[in-house]
CSV table of C-alpha atoms in Angstrom, one decimal:
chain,number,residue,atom,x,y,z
A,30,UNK,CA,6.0,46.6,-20.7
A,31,UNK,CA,7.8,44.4,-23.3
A,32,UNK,CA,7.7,41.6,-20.7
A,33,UNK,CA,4.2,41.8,-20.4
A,34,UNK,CA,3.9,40.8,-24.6
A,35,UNK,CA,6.8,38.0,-24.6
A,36,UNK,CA,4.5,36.3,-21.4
A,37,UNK,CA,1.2,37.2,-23.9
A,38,UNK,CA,1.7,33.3,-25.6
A,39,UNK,CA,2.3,31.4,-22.1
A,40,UNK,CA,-1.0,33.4,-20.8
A,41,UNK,CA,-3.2,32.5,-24.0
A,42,UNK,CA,-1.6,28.6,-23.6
A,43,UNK,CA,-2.5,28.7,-20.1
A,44,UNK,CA,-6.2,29.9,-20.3
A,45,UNK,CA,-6.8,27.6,-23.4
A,46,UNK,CA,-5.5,24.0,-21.8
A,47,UNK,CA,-5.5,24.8,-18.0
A,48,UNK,CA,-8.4,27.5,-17.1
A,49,UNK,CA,-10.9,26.4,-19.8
A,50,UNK,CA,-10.8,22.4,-19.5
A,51,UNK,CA,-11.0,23.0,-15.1
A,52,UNK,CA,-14.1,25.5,-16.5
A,53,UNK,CA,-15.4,22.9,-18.3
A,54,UNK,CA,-15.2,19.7,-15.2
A,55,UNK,CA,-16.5,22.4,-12.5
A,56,UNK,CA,-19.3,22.7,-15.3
A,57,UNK,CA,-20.2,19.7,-15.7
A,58,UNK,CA,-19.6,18.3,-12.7
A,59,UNK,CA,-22.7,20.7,-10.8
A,60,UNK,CA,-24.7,20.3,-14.2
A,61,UNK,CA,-27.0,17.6,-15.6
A,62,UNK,CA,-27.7,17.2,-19.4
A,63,UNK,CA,-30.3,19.9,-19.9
A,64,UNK,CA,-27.7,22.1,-17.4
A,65,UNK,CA,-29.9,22.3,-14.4
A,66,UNK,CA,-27.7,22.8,-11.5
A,67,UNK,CA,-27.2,19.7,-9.6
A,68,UNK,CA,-25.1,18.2,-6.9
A,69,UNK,CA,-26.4,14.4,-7.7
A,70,UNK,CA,-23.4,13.6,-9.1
A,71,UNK,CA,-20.8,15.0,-6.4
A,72,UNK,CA,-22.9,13.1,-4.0
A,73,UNK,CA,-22.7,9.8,-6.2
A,74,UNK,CA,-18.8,10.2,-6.1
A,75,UNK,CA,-19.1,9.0,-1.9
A,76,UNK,CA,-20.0,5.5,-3.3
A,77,UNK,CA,-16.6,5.1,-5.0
A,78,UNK,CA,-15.1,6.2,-1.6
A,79,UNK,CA,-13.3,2.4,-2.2
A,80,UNK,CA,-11.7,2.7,-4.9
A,81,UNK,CA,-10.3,6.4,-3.8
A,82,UNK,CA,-8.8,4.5,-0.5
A,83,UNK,CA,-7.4,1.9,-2.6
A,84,UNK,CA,-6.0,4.4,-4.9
A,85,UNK,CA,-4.5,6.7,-2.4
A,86,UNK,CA,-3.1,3.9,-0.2
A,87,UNK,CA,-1.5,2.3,-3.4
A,88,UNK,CA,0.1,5.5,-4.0
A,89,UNK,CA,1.4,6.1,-0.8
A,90,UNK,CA,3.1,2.4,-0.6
A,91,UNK,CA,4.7,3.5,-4.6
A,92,UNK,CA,5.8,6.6,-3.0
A,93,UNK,CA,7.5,5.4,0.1
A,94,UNK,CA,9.1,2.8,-1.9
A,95,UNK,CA,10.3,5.4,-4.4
A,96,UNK,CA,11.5,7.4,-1.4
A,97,UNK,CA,13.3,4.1,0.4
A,98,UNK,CA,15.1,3.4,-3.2
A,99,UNK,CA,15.9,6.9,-4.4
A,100,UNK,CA,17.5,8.2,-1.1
A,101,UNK,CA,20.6,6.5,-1.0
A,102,UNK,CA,21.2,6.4,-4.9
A,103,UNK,CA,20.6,10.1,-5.1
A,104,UNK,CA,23.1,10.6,-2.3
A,105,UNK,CA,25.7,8.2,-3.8
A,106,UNK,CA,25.2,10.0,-7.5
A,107,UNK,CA,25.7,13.4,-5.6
A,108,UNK,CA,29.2,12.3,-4.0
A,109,UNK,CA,30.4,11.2,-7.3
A,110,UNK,CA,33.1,12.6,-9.4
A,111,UNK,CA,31.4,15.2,-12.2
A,112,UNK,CA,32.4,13.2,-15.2
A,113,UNK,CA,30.8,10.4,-13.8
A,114,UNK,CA,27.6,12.2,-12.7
A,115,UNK,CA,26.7,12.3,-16.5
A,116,UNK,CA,26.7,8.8,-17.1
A,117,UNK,CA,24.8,7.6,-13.9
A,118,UNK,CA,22.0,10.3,-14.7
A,119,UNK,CA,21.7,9.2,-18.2
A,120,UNK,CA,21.6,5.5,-16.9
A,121,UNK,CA,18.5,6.9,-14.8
A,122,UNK,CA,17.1,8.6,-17.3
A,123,UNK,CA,17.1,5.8,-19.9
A,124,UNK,CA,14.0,3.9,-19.4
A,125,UNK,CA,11.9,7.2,-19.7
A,126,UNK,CA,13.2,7.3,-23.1
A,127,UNK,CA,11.0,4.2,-23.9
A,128,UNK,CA,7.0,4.7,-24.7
A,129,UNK,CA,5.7,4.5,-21.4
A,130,UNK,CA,3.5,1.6,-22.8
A,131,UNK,CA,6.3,-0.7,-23.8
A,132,UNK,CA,7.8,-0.3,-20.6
A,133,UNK,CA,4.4,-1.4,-18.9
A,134,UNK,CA,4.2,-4.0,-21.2
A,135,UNK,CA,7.5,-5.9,-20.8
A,136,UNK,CA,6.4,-5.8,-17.2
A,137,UNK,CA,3.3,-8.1,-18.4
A,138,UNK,CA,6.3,-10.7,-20.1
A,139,UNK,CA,7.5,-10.7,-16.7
A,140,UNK,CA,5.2,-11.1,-14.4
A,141,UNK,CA,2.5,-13.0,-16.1
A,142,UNK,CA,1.4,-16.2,-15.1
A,143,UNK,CA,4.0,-17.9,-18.4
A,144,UNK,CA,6.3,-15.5,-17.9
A,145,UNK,CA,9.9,-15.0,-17.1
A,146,UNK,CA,9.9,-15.1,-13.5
A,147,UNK,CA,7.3,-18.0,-13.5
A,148,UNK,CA,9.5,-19.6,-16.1
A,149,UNK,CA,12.8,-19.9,-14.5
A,150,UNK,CA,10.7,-21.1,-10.9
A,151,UNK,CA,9.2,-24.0,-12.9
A,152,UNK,CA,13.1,-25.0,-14.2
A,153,UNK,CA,14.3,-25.0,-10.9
A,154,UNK,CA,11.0,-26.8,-9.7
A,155,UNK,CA,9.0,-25.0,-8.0
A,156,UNK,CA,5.3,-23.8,-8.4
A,157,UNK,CA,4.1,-20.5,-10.6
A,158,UNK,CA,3.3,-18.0,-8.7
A,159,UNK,CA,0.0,-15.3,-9.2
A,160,UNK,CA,2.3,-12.5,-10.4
A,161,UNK,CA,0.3,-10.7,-12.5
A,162,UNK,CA,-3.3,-8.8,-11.6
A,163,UNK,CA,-2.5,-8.3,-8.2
A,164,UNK,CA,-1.9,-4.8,-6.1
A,165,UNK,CA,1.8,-5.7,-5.4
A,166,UNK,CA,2.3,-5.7,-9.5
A,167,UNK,CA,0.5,-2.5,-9.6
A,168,UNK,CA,2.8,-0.9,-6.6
A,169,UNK,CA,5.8,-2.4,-8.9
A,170,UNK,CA,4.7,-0.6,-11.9
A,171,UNK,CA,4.2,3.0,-10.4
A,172,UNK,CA,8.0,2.4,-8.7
A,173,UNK,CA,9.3,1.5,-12.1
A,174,UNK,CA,7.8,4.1,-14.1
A,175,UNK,CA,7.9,6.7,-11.4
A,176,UNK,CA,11.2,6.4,-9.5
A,177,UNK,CA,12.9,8.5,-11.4
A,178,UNK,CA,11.1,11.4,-10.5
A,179,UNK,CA,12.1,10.6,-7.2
A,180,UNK,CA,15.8,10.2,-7.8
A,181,UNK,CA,16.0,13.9,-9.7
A,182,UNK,CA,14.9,16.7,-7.5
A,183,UNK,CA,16.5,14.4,-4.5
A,184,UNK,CA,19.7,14.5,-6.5
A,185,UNK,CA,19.5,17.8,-7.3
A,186,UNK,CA,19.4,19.2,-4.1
A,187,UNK,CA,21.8,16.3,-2.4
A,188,UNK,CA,24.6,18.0,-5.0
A,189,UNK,CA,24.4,21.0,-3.8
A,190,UNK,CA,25.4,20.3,-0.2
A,191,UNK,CA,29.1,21.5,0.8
A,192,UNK,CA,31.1,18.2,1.5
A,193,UNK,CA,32.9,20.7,3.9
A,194,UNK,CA,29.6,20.2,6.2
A,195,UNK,CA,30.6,16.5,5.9
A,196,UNK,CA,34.1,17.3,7.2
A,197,UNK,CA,32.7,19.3,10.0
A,198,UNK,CA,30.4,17.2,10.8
A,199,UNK,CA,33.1,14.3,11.7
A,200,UNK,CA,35.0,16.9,13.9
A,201,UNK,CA,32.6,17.5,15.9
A,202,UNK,CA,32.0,13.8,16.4
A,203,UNK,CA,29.1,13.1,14.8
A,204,UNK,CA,29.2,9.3,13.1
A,205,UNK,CA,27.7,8.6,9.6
A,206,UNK,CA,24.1,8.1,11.1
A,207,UNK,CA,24.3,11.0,13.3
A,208,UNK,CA,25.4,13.3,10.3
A,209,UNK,CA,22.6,11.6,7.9
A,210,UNK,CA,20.0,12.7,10.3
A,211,UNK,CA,21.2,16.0,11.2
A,212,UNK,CA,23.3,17.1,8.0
A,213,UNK,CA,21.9,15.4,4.9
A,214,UNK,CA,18.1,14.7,5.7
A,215,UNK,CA,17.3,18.5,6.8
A,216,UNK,CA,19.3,19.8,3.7
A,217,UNK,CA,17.8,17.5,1.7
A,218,UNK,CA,14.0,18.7,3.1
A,219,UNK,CA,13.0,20.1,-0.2
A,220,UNK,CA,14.4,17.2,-2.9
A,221,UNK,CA,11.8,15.2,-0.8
A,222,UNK,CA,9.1,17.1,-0.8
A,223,UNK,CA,9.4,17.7,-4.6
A,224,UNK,CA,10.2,14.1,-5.2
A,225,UNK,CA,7.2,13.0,-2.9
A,226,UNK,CA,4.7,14.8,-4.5
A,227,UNK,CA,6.1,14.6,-8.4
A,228,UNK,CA,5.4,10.5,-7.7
A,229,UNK,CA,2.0,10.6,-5.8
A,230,UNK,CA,0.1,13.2,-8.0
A,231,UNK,CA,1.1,10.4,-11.2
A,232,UNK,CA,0.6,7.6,-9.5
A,233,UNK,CA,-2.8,8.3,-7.8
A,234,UNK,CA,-4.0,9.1,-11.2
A,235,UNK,CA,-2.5,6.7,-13.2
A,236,UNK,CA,-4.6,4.0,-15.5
A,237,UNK,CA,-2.6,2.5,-17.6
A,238,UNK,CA,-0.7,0.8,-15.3
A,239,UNK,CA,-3.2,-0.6,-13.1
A,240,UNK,CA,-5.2,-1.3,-16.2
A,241,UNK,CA,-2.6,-3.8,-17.9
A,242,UNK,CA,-0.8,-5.0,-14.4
A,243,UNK,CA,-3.4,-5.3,-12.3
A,244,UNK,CA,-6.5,-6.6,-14.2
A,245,UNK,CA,-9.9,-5.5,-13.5
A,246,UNK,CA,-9.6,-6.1,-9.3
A,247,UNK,CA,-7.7,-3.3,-9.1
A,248,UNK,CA,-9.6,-0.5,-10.3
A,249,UNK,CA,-8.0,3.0,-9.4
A,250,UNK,CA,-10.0,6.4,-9.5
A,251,UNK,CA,-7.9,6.7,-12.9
A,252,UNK,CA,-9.6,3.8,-14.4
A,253,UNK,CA,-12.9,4.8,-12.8
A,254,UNK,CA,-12.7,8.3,-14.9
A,255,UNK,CA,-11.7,6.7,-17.6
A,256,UNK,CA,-14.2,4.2,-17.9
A,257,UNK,CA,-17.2,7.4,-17.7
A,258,UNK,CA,-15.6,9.4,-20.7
A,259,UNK,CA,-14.7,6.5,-23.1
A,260,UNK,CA,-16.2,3.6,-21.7
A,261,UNK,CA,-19.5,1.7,-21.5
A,262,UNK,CA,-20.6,3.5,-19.0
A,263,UNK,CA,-20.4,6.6,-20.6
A,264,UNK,CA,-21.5,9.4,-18.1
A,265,UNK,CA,-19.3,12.7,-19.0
A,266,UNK,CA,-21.0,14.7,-15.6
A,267,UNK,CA,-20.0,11.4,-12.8
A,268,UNK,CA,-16.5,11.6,-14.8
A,269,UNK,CA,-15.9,15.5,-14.0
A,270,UNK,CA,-17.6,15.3,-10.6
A,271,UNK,CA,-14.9,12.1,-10.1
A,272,UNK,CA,-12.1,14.3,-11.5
A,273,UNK,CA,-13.2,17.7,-9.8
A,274,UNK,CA,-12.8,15.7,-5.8
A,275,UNK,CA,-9.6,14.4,-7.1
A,276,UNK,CA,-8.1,17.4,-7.7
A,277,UNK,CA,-9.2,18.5,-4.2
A,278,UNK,CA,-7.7,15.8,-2.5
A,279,UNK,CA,-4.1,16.2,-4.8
A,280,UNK,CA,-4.5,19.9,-3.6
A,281,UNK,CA,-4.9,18.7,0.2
A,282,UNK,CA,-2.2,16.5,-0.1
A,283,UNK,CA,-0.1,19.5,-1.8
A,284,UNK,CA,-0.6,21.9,0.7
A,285,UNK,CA,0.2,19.7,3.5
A,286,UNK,CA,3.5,18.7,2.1
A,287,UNK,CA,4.7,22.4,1.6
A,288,UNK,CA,4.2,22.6,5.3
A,289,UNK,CA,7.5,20.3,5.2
A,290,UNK,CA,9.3,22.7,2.8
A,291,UNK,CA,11.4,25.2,4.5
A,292,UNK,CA,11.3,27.2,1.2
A,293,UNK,CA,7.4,27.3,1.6
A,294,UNK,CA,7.6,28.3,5.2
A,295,UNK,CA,9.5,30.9,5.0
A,296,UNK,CA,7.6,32.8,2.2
A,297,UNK,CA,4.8,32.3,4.4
């Protein structure tokens, strides 16, 4: 029974910032301004279906990038000696320490059209290049802010695996790619599955970046949201009905993954 009043707090916290704000977006979302029941606004959401494909594809290019990058670094921090571990997570963890902002913006010194990248190619003679505003800068941005969240739950899965399985591995024959695929991947099933979805469910709703790195040809379905709560276009009920098919397709995207989680499958 004591249990029951220590978990009291987490249960009030949860209804007041998790049940009551999804309340409140269903609500709006089927409701117009008088609150007549209505599905206008869902239906209006099909005319964005655009920017939700450019959103999702985005985030599936950040993702497998993430994925590509965070892999073998995980694995090499995970074979490390444990006073090194320390330092080369720390080194990981660093740029998070810095407001996500700044970080976005020293991106924008980069890549702009004067910036650093464009400055050194016009020393050596060569043409500027469009940097700045495009999708590749907006891919760039979710990998930099977002990889790692890849590199963590890959890494701390990757250091639990015996290095005995290694050993056995080698006598019976297997080279380094056979015991990558057979060993390390399948062991490591759940570190991606975590990592994959702790980067996509950001980076499909992200704003910021896409705002500042990619200009306004790059709207995302973060921006789109955005722009009905606080911009111009002010239209709370579009905003939650945006938001409310979001989190369906998040939810889709969820459940499919923890079909790849052994974890998932077997409490199934």
């Amino acid at each position: 029974m004591k249990l029951k009043y220590f978990s009291a707090p987490y249960l009030v916290w949860m209804v007041i910032f998790i049940v009551v704000p999804l309340l409140m977006i269903v609500y709006f979302a089927f409701t117009t301004d008088d609150g007549t029941l209505t599905i206008k606004y869902i239906s209006d959401v099909g005319q964005y279906a655009n920017i939700f494909v450019r959103s999702i594809w985005l985030s599936l290019i950040a993702t497998a990038v993430c994925l590509v990058i965070a892999y073998p670094v995980a694995f090499i921090l995970s074979r490390m000696d444990k006073h090194k571990q320390g330092t080369m997570l720390m080194i990981v963890m660093l740029p998070m320490w810095m407001n996500f902002l700044l970080r976005t913006y020293a991106w924008m010194t980069i890549l702009g059209n004067n910036g650093i990248i464009n400055h050194i190619l016009n020393l050596v003679g060569l043409d500027s290049v469009k940097l700045i505003n495009t999708s590749g800068a907006v891919v760039l941005g979710m990998v930099y802010n977002y990889l790692p969240f890849m590199i963590l739950p890959l890494y701390s899965v990757m250091e639990k695996i015996d290095k005995s399985l290694f050993e056995a591995s080698a006598d019976l024959g297997c080279n380094s790619v056979s015991t990558l695929i057979r060993v390390v991947i399948p062991l490591s099933a759940p570190g991606i599955t975590s990592g994959i979805t702790m980067v996509f469910v950001p980076a499909i709703s992200t704003f910021i970046i896409s705002r500042m790195l990619g200009g306004g040809s790059n709207l995302l379905i973060g921006d789109l949201i955005e722009m009905q709560f606080l911009g111009n276009a002010y239209n709370p009920h579009l905003g939650a009905s945006i938001s409310l098919v979001l989190m369906v397709i998040i939810l889709v995207i969820m459940t499919v993954m923890n079909q790849f989680d052994p974890d998932e499958q077997v409490l199934m």
